[in-house]
Amino acid sequence: MKKSFYLSFVVLFFTTFLSAQHQQEYSSAEIYKKIEKLNFLGSVLYVAAHPDDENTTMISYLSNKTNARVGYLSLNRGDGGQNLIGTEINELLGVIRTEELLAARNIDGGEQFFTRAIDFGFSKNPTETFNIWDKNTILGDVVWTFRKFRPDVVINRFNHRTEGDTHGHHTASAILSTEAFELSGKKEEYPEQLKFFKPWQPNRMYFNDSWFFYGSKEKYLAADHDGFLTVNAGEYLPILGKSNTEISALSRSQHKSQGFGSAGERGEDLHFIEPIKGDIENAGKDIFEGINTTWSRVERGKEIGKILYKVQEEFDFTNPQKSVPELLKAYQLIQNLEDEYWRDLKIQQIKEIIAAATGLFLEISTSEEFASLTEKVKINAEAINRSNQNIKLKSLNFSTAKNDVFSYNQELKKEESFQKKETILIPENHKYTTPYWLENSHSAGMYDIPQKELLGLPKTPAVITADFEIEINGVSLTFERDLTYKKVDQIKGEIREPFAVVPDVSVKMKDKVLVFADHSPREIEVEIQAFKNKINGNLSLEIPKDWKISPKEIKVDLKQKSQSKTLKFTITPPKQQSEAEITPKFEVDGKIFTKELHKIDYPHIPLKRVLLPAKTKANRIELKIGGKNIAYIQGAGDEIPTGLREIGYKVDEISGENLSVEKLQNYDAVITGIRAYNVNDNLILHQDVLFDYVKKGGTLITQYSQLMGIKTEEIAPYKMTLGRERVTDENSPVNFLAPNHPVLNYPNKITSKDFDNWVQERGLYFAKKWNRKFTPILGMNDQGEKELKGSLLVAKYGEGHYVYTGLSFFRELPAGVPGAYRLFANILAL
């Protein structure tokens, strides 16, 4: 029984990484490259903290030049960062960045892993990091990945010996990796993992030094790297038609939500890696020096090697199918290996090579984008043999139910497409499509993942798969394919997206945050969308007793799939300041639905559906506003305009094109969005217009921009220098440096209570130096550090006011933090 569970777990692990969403087809050169990798039995695990921390050049070099199996362990999914392509933050941003990592790995040839750690925002040192992450649990996750992936070599992106020199998550990743190196080979450490994997001791560990630590590539190359191994990762790879650095630039450019588009470089590219653990003697000669990476490292592997090395040597680029008979011989021998790790890994690799060499195309698709439980789905199964090999499709076995097995025994003659339409039933107990790490509520630092077999996987395995039972020249093989939704767009052509299993209905609160400045009632809207025909139910809202809701319940009738209705309730807040969480509840035939189905759709990643609890945070606060009309010049994307509308402002969101003083004078204040000076070229062209607007009596509020990639440093009418300073502790005390300044007194009296319950941080990218005409308003610091005064600066300029703020209003307003609203209203009232 134990062995059976282990085998099914291993199959899940390997097929998750090695089967595509839909079948990829390969050129002869790509098939040959896969044969090279099939014949290399060595692996490297690269370890860092976030999406984008990885050295894609090194990953690509090891995967495409060395032919090693390469994995990247990112401790977290980047949930706490900013988003340059949309308004998603927190969990939804983590989903985007997960898919961007997978897109990057699809280009550079690596595989992707995670721990349960959550990116809770910038951390200044590992001590602070481990106060939020459960170190023992996350260390166990790293050990888990070591034992699962079985790396011969581990490379840390960051230095475990330099605490405080970089992001606390960074150093924490290196600390955890070096400790896991010592623990993963000991059976007494994390013994509960041994029913899944055996202990594993990597051979050696390196630290990958980076030019980023030196400030420039010139300083990096000039630094003393005595004792380091030097790797020239800029080699040209003729089989792939690109330099390795060109491949890595394409990979890094997938991190679009972080603005990391990169240009491909050519020529020498030196990287230095320092041996720090394990076999140090050989480590300085070559990454795999002294490590057996041939088939002889596996018991009974020499015979397999003889066959496959010959296949590689005699590969015919004009007729890849010539290799199939020998590949089938090797496949049968691999099946008999006792080493389960190498057996299952190499079976998956060689099967896809055989399919590619025969031009065997296998696909299951549907014209239906999604289905709910107990619904039937029409499937189109397709199989075609584009070779002279004798191939038979024996059966098709779906993962949905035991009776979804279709027998064919169909000879697949060359170039004759076999297509069959079938119908399957979504079982009543089937899981919905959503990221597995978001299925349960979580703490600030860690996701709750009770299913051990999912731990570390980059994404949830496909909801519906099918096994094609194939016979090639008398040898039986099984190929798993994911069910995909397929359509033809008149402009884009054929489009494939993941098929989804969804709830009967999605419940969506139109406003995620409600802010009441007085006791007046307001209408709120709830959207119900059906994912099934004939939905009849009752909608109600759960709300604290001191808040009033009318009506108590609304009957809803949705006749057609995808139909939606918006229902209105009236909510009355209490007279006193109060906070409430409003939760919708939609009841259908005894079933209760409380979740919203979010749809994330960007062209560089697959369409994603995410189920999260539907809720609205409501705040009754004491708030007055001054001025009404606001212009918001778009930056990287945030929800501040929505928050301002909540408290009574009229906000026009503008691009910044064709700005004029005449247009801007219609507004009481102009705000630039976060990172606007990183992404909005129009601002550079119109700085004089913005400053003239201030001079003539307007208020200009500039929110933070990042130093790296800023398009102009002249963002203020007086000299001001931005820095990287920030305060990461959202509970840090705040000192009022100018207590009598209007921004702290009108129209709302700001007190220390207004800085209670902030989320994630106080702020970031504070001003570092400024002209004496600026008045610093607030002082704050993280524990043990000097006070920073550049979070909020106000200067009179002409008849108006210029304001720079690094306070994280883009997080606080969507989170409904009362004091953040009161302070922002005062800034606008200047």
mmCIF file with all atom_site columns, C-alpha atoms in Angstrom, residues 326-461:
data_model
loop_
_atom_site.group_PDB
_atom_site.id
_atom_site.type_symbol
_atom_site.label_atom_id
_atom_site.label_alt_id
_atom_site.label_comp_id
_atom_site.label_asym_id
_atom_site.label_entity_id
_atom_site.label_seq_id
_atom_site.pdbx_PDB_ins_code
_atom_site.Cartn_x
_atom_site.Cartn_y
_atom_site.Cartn_z
_atom_site.occupancy
_atom_site.B_iso_or_equiv
_atom_site.pdbx_formal_charge
_atom_site.auth_seq_id
_atom_site.auth_comp_id
_atom_site.auth_asym_id
_atom_site.auth_atom_id
_atom_site.pdbx_PDB_model_num
ATOM 1   C CA . GLU A 1 326 ? 16.400  1.983  -30.489 1.00 0.00 ? 326 GLU A CA 1
ATOM 2   C CA . LEU A 1 327 ? 14.539  4.498  -28.330 1.00 0.00 ? 327 LEU A CA 1
ATOM 3   C CA . LEU A 1 328 ? 11.859  1.850  -27.730 1.00 0.00 ? 328 LEU A CA 1
ATOM 4   C CA . LYS A 1 329 ? 14.527  -0.672 -26.680 1.00 0.00 ? 329 LYS A CA 1
ATOM 5   C CA . ALA A 1 330 ? 15.944  1.840  -24.194 1.00 0.00 ? 330 ALA A CA 1
ATOM 6   C CA . TYR A 1 331 ? 12.456  2.676  -22.962 1.00 0.00 ? 331 TYR A CA 1
ATOM 7   C CA . GLN A 1 332 ? 11.780  -0.964 -22.080 1.00 0.00 ? 332 GLN A CA 1
ATOM 8   C CA . LEU A 1 333 ? 15.074  -1.204 -20.209 1.00 0.00 ? 333 LEU A CA 1
ATOM 9   C CA . ILE A 1 334 ? 14.411  2.017  -18.300 1.00 0.00 ? 334 ILE A CA 1
ATOM 10  C CA . GLN A 1 335 ? 11.085  0.565  -17.137 1.00 0.00 ? 335 GLN A CA 1
ATOM 11  C CA . ASN A 1 336 ? 12.998  -2.165 -15.312 1.00 0.00 ? 336 ASN A CA 1
ATOM 12  C CA . LEU A 1 337 ? 15.304  0.150  -13.357 1.00 0.00 ? 337 LEU A CA 1
ATOM 13  C CA . GLU A 1 338 ? 15.045  -0.242 -9.592  1.00 0.00 ? 338 GLU A CA 1
ATOM 14  C CA . ASP A 1 339 ? 15.995  3.387  -8.913  1.00 0.00 ? 339 ASP A CA 1
ATOM 15  C CA . GLU A 1 340 ? 12.526  4.937  -8.878  1.00 0.00 ? 340 GLU A CA 1
ATOM 16  C CA . TYR A 1 341 ? 13.782  8.512  -9.250  1.00 0.00 ? 341 TYR A CA 1
ATOM 17  C CA . TRP A 1 342 ? 15.770  7.960  -12.441 1.00 0.00 ? 342 TRP A CA 1
ATOM 18  C CA . ARG A 1 343 ? 13.279  5.433  -13.778 1.00 0.00 ? 343 ARG A CA 1
ATOM 19  C CA . ASP A 1 344 ? 10.281  7.757  -13.596 1.00 0.00 ? 344 ASP A CA 1
ATOM 20  C CA . LEU A 1 345 ? 12.179  10.859 -14.699 1.00 0.00 ? 345 LEU A CA 1
ATOM 21  C CA . LYS A 1 346 ? 13.751  9.190  -17.738 1.00 0.00 ? 346 LYS A CA 1
ATOM 22  C CA . ILE A 1 347 ? 10.522  7.404  -18.716 1.00 0.00 ? 347 ILE A CA 1
ATOM 23  C CA . GLN A 1 348 ? 8.778   10.758 -18.979 1.00 0.00 ? 348 GLN A CA 1
ATOM 24  C CA . GLN A 1 349 ? 11.647  12.254 -20.984 1.00 0.00 ? 349 GLN A CA 1
ATOM 25  C CA . ILE A 1 350 ? 12.060  9.380  -23.432 1.00 0.00 ? 350 ILE A CA 1
ATOM 26  C CA . LYS A 1 351 ? 8.334   8.996  -24.069 1.00 0.00 ? 351 LYS A CA 1
ATOM 27  C CA . GLU A 1 352 ? 8.046   12.597 -25.243 1.00 0.00 ? 352 GLU A CA 1
ATOM 28  C CA . ILE A 1 353 ? 11.136  12.106 -27.445 1.00 0.00 ? 353 ILE A CA 1
ATOM 29  C CA . ILE A 1 354 ? 9.515   9.050  -29.031 1.00 0.00 ? 354 ILE A CA 1
ATOM 30  C CA . ALA A 1 355 ? 6.293   10.967 -29.619 1.00 0.00 ? 355 ALA A CA 1
ATOM 31  C CA . ALA A 1 356 ? 8.225   13.856 -31.168 1.00 0.00 ? 356 ALA A CA 1
ATOM 32  C CA . ALA A 1 357 ? 10.350  11.581 -33.366 1.00 0.00 ? 357 ALA A CA 1
ATOM 33  C CA . THR A 1 358 ? 7.239   9.890  -34.786 1.00 0.00 ? 358 THR A CA 1
ATOM 34  C CA . GLY A 1 359 ? 5.341   13.136 -35.168 1.00 0.00 ? 359 GLY A CA 1
ATOM 35  C CA . LEU A 1 360 ? 2.713   11.568 -32.910 1.00 0.00 ? 360 LEU A CA 1
ATOM 36  C CA . PHE A 1 361 ? 0.143   14.217 -32.003 1.00 0.00 ? 361 PHE A CA 1
ATOM 37  C CA . LEU A 1 362 ? -2.305  13.501 -29.173 1.00 0.00 ? 362 LEU A CA 1
ATOM 38  C CA . GLU A 1 363 ? -4.853  15.974 -27.875 1.00 0.00 ? 363 GLU A CA 1
ATOM 39  C CA . ILE A 1 364 ? -8.077  16.188 -25.902 1.00 0.00 ? 364 ILE A CA 1
ATOM 40  C CA . SER A 1 365 ? -9.949  19.450 -26.273 1.00 0.00 ? 365 SER A CA 1
ATOM 41  C CA . THR A 1 366 ? -13.375 20.966 -25.835 1.00 0.00 ? 366 THR A CA 1
ATOM 42  C CA . SER A 1 367 ? -15.193 23.997 -27.175 1.00 0.00 ? 367 SER A CA 1
ATOM 43  C CA . GLU A 1 368 ? -16.527 24.620 -23.674 1.00 0.00 ? 368 GLU A CA 1
ATOM 44  C CA . GLU A 1 369 ? -14.522 27.056 -21.574 1.00 0.00 ? 369 GLU A CA 1
ATOM 45  C CA . PHE A 1 370 ? -15.655 25.581 -18.272 1.00 0.00 ? 370 PHE A CA 1
ATOM 46  C CA . ALA A 1 371 ? -18.178 23.259 -16.636 1.00 0.00 ? 371 ALA A CA 1
ATOM 47  C CA . SER A 1 372 ? -19.644 22.847 -13.181 1.00 0.00 ? 372 SER A CA 1
ATOM 48  C CA . LEU A 1 373 ? -20.113 19.720 -11.092 1.00 0.00 ? 373 LEU A CA 1
ATOM 49  C CA . THR A 1 374 ? -22.377 16.955 -12.501 1.00 0.00 ? 374 THR A CA 1
ATOM 50  C CA . GLU A 1 375 ? -22.313 18.563 -15.950 1.00 0.00 ? 375 GLU A CA 1
ATOM 51  C CA . LYS A 1 376 ? -21.456 16.634 -19.098 1.00 0.00 ? 376 LYS A CA 1
ATOM 52  C CA . VAL A 1 377 ? -18.630 17.880 -21.309 1.00 0.00 ? 377 VAL A CA 1
ATOM 53  C CA . LYS A 1 378 ? -18.249 17.125 -24.986 1.00 0.00 ? 378 LYS A CA 1
ATOM 54  C CA . ILE A 1 379 ? -14.687 16.153 -25.821 1.00 0.00 ? 379 ILE A CA 1
ATOM 55  C CA . ASN A 1 380 ? -12.831 15.957 -29.105 1.00 0.00 ? 380 ASN A CA 1
ATOM 56  C CA . ALA A 1 381 ? -10.006 13.399 -29.007 1.00 0.00 ? 381 ALA A CA 1
ATOM 57  C CA . GLU A 1 382 ? -7.425  13.589 -31.764 1.00 0.00 ? 382 GLU A CA 1
ATOM 58  C CA . ALA A 1 383 ? -4.515  11.315 -32.642 1.00 0.00 ? 383 ALA A CA 1
ATOM 59  C CA . ILE A 1 384 ? -2.304  11.318 -35.716 1.00 0.00 ? 384 ILE A CA 1
ATOM 60  C CA . ASN A 1 385 ? 0.826   9.388  -36.662 1.00 0.00 ? 385 ASN A CA 1
ATOM 61  C CA . ARG A 1 386 ? 3.132   11.280 -39.013 1.00 0.00 ? 386 ARG A CA 1
ATOM 62  C CA . SER A 1 387 ? 5.740   8.555  -39.421 1.00 0.00 ? 387 SER A CA 1
ATOM 63  C CA . ASN A 1 388 ? 6.202   5.110  -40.961 1.00 0.00 ? 388 ASN A CA 1
ATOM 64  C CA . GLN A 1 389 ? 6.133   3.424  -37.536 1.00 0.00 ? 389 GLN A CA 1
ATOM 65  C CA . ASN A 1 390 ? 3.359   0.973  -36.667 1.00 0.00 ? 390 ASN A CA 1
ATOM 66  C CA . ILE A 1 391 ? 1.230   2.843  -34.151 1.00 0.00 ? 391 ILE A CA 1
ATOM 67  C CA . LYS A 1 392 ? -2.083  1.827  -32.612 1.00 0.00 ? 392 LYS A CA 1
ATOM 68  C CA . LEU A 1 393 ? -4.362  3.849  -30.335 1.00 0.00 ? 393 LEU A CA 1
ATOM 69  C CA . LYS A 1 394 ? -5.684  1.251  -27.903 1.00 0.00 ? 394 LYS A CA 1
ATOM 70  C CA . SER A 1 395 ? -7.781  3.338  -25.513 1.00 0.00 ? 395 SER A CA 1
ATOM 71  C CA . LEU A 1 396 ? -8.408  6.698  -23.887 1.00 0.00 ? 396 LEU A CA 1
ATOM 72  C CA . ASN A 1 397 ? -8.762  6.806  -20.106 1.00 0.00 ? 397 ASN A CA 1
ATOM 73  C CA . PHE A 1 398 ? -10.025 10.009 -18.451 1.00 0.00 ? 398 PHE A CA 1
ATOM 74  C CA . SER A 1 399 ? -9.204  11.040 -14.894 1.00 0.00 ? 399 SER A CA 1
ATOM 75  C CA . THR A 1 400 ? -12.816 12.018 -14.121 1.00 0.00 ? 400 THR A CA 1
ATOM 76  C CA . ALA A 1 401 ? -14.425 8.643  -13.385 1.00 0.00 ? 401 ALA A CA 1
ATOM 77  C CA . LYS A 1 402 ? -13.769 4.923  -13.721 1.00 0.00 ? 402 LYS A CA 1
ATOM 78  C CA . ASN A 1 403 ? -16.293 4.529  -16.526 1.00 0.00 ? 403 ASN A CA 1
ATOM 79  C CA . ASP A 1 404 ? -14.763 7.289  -18.671 1.00 0.00 ? 404 ASP A CA 1
ATOM 80  C CA . VAL A 1 405 ? -12.662 4.742  -20.580 1.00 0.00 ? 405 VAL A CA 1
ATOM 81  C CA . PHE A 1 406 ? -13.008 4.506  -24.338 1.00 0.00 ? 406 PHE A CA 1
ATOM 82  C CA . SER A 1 407 ? -11.515 1.553  -26.237 1.00 0.00 ? 407 SER A CA 1
ATOM 83  C CA . TYR A 1 408 ? -10.531 2.017  -29.878 1.00 0.00 ? 408 TYR A CA 1
ATOM 84  C CA . ASN A 1 409 ? -7.802  -0.438 -31.001 1.00 0.00 ? 409 ASN A CA 1
ATOM 85  C CA . GLN A 1 410 ? -7.373  1.895  -33.945 1.00 0.00 ? 410 GLN A CA 1
ATOM 86  C CA . GLU A 1 411 ? -4.416  1.623  -36.309 1.00 0.00 ? 411 GLU A CA 1
ATOM 87  C CA . LEU A 1 412 ? -2.975  5.084  -36.845 1.00 0.00 ? 412 LEU A CA 1
ATOM 88  C CA . LYS A 1 413 ? -1.890  5.094  -40.462 1.00 0.00 ? 413 LYS A CA 1
ATOM 89  C CA . LYS A 1 414 ? 0.582   7.708  -41.594 1.00 0.00 ? 414 LYS A CA 1
ATOM 90  C CA . GLU A 1 415 ? -0.963  11.181 -41.903 1.00 0.00 ? 415 GLU A CA 1
ATOM 91  C CA . GLU A 1 416 ? -4.514  9.899  -41.322 1.00 0.00 ? 416 GLU A CA 1
ATOM 92  C CA . SER A 1 417 ? -6.011  11.898 -38.484 1.00 0.00 ? 417 SER A CA 1
ATOM 93  C CA . PHE A 1 418 ? -8.166  9.929  -36.055 1.00 0.00 ? 418 PHE A CA 1
ATOM 94  C CA . GLN A 1 419 ? -10.791 12.084 -34.328 1.00 0.00 ? 419 GLN A CA 1
ATOM 95  C CA . LYS A 1 420 ? -13.478 10.921 -31.973 1.00 0.00 ? 420 LYS A CA 1
ATOM 96  C CA . LYS A 1 421 ? -16.122 12.850 -30.060 1.00 0.00 ? 421 LYS A CA 1
ATOM 97  C CA . GLU A 1 422 ? -16.815 11.618 -26.545 1.00 0.00 ? 422 GLU A CA 1
ATOM 98  C CA . THR A 1 423 ? -18.767 12.849 -23.545 1.00 0.00 ? 423 THR A CA 1
ATOM 99  C CA . ILE A 1 424 ? -17.545 12.785 -19.967 1.00 0.00 ? 424 ILE A CA 1
ATOM 100 C CA . LEU A 1 425 ? -19.254 13.642 -16.692 1.00 0.00 ? 425 LEU A CA 1
ATOM 101 C CA . ILE A 1 426 ? -17.750 15.987 -14.089 1.00 0.00 ? 426 ILE A CA 1
ATOM 102 C CA . PRO A 1 427 ? -18.171 14.062 -10.808 1.00 0.00 ? 427 PRO A CA 1
ATOM 103 C CA . GLU A 1 428 ? -20.083 15.667 -7.971  1.00 0.00 ? 428 GLU A CA 1
ATOM 104 C CA . ASN A 1 429 ? -17.014 15.462 -5.697  1.00 0.00 ? 429 ASN A CA 1
ATOM 105 C CA . HIS A 1 430 ? -14.567 16.937 -8.208  1.00 0.00 ? 430 HIS A CA 1
ATOM 106 C CA . LYS A 1 431 ? -12.391 19.842 -7.086  1.00 0.00 ? 431 LYS A CA 1
ATOM 107 C CA . TYR A 1 432 ? -12.824 23.311 -8.530  1.00 0.00 ? 432 TYR A CA 1
ATOM 108 C CA . THR A 1 433 ? -10.131 24.950 -10.606 1.00 0.00 ? 433 THR A CA 1
ATOM 109 C CA . THR A 1 434 ? -8.134  27.268 -8.351  1.00 0.00 ? 434 THR A CA 1
ATOM 110 C CA . PRO A 1 435 ? -4.534  27.517 -7.129  1.00 0.00 ? 435 PRO A CA 1
ATOM 111 C CA . TYR A 1 436 ? -4.130  24.828 -4.492  1.00 0.00 ? 436 TYR A CA 1
ATOM 112 C CA . TRP A 1 437 ? -2.271  27.122 -2.080  1.00 0.00 ? 437 TRP A CA 1
ATOM 113 C CA . LEU A 1 438 ? -5.285  29.466 -1.928  1.00 0.00 ? 438 LEU A CA 1
ATOM 114 C CA . GLU A 1 439 ? -7.883  26.831 -1.051  1.00 0.00 ? 439 GLU A CA 1
ATOM 115 C CA . ASN A 1 440 ? -7.520  27.451 2.689   1.00 0.00 ? 440 ASN A CA 1
ATOM 116 C CA . SER A 1 441 ? -7.182  30.622 4.758   1.00 0.00 ? 441 SER A CA 1
ATOM 117 C CA . HIS A 1 442 ? -3.586  31.482 5.585   1.00 0.00 ? 442 HIS A CA 1
ATOM 118 C CA . SER A 1 443 ? -1.462  33.422 8.040   1.00 0.00 ? 443 SER A CA 1
ATOM 119 C CA . ALA A 1 444 ? 0.588   36.509 7.204   1.00 0.00 ? 444 ALA A CA 1
ATOM 120 C CA . GLY A 1 445 ? 3.672   34.397 6.568   1.00 0.00 ? 445 GLY A CA 1
ATOM 121 C CA . MET A 1 446 ? 2.629   30.968 5.321   1.00 0.00 ? 446 MET A CA 1
ATOM 122 C CA . TYR A 1 447 ? 0.096   29.225 3.131   1.00 0.00 ? 447 TYR A CA 1
ATOM 123 C CA . ASP A 1 448 ? -1.799  26.287 4.590   1.00 0.00 ? 448 ASP A CA 1
ATOM 124 C CA . ILE A 1 449 ? -1.300  23.255 2.319   1.00 0.00 ? 449 ILE A CA 1
ATOM 125 C CA . PRO A 1 450 ? -2.598  20.085 3.986   1.00 0.00 ? 450 PRO A CA 1
ATOM 126 C CA . GLN A 1 451 ? -2.102  17.899 0.878   1.00 0.00 ? 451 GLN A CA 1
ATOM 127 C CA . LYS A 1 452 ? 1.541   16.883 1.065   1.00 0.00 ? 452 LYS A CA 1
ATOM 128 C CA . GLU A 1 453 ? 1.619   15.612 -2.517  1.00 0.00 ? 453 GLU A CA 1
ATOM 129 C CA . LEU A 1 454 ? 1.030   19.185 -3.738  1.00 0.00 ? 454 LEU A CA 1
ATOM 130 C CA . LEU A 1 455 ? 3.711   20.816 -1.606  1.00 0.00 ? 455 LEU A CA 1
ATOM 131 C CA . GLY A 1 456 ? 6.240   22.706 -3.698  1.00 0.00 ? 456 GLY A CA 1
ATOM 132 C CA . LEU A 1 457 ? 4.437   22.317 -7.021  1.00 0.00 ? 457 LEU A CA 1
ATOM 133 C CA . PRO A 1 458 ? 4.282   25.555 -9.017  1.00 0.00 ? 458 PRO A CA 1
ATOM 134 C CA . LYS A 1 459 ? 0.643   25.133 -9.931  1.00 0.00 ? 459 LYS A CA 1
ATOM 135 C CA . THR A 1 460 ? -2.346  22.883 -9.419  1.00 0.00 ? 460 THR A CA 1
ATOM 136 C CA . PRO A 1 461 ? -2.251  19.855 -11.729 1.00 0.00 ? 461 PRO A CA 1
#
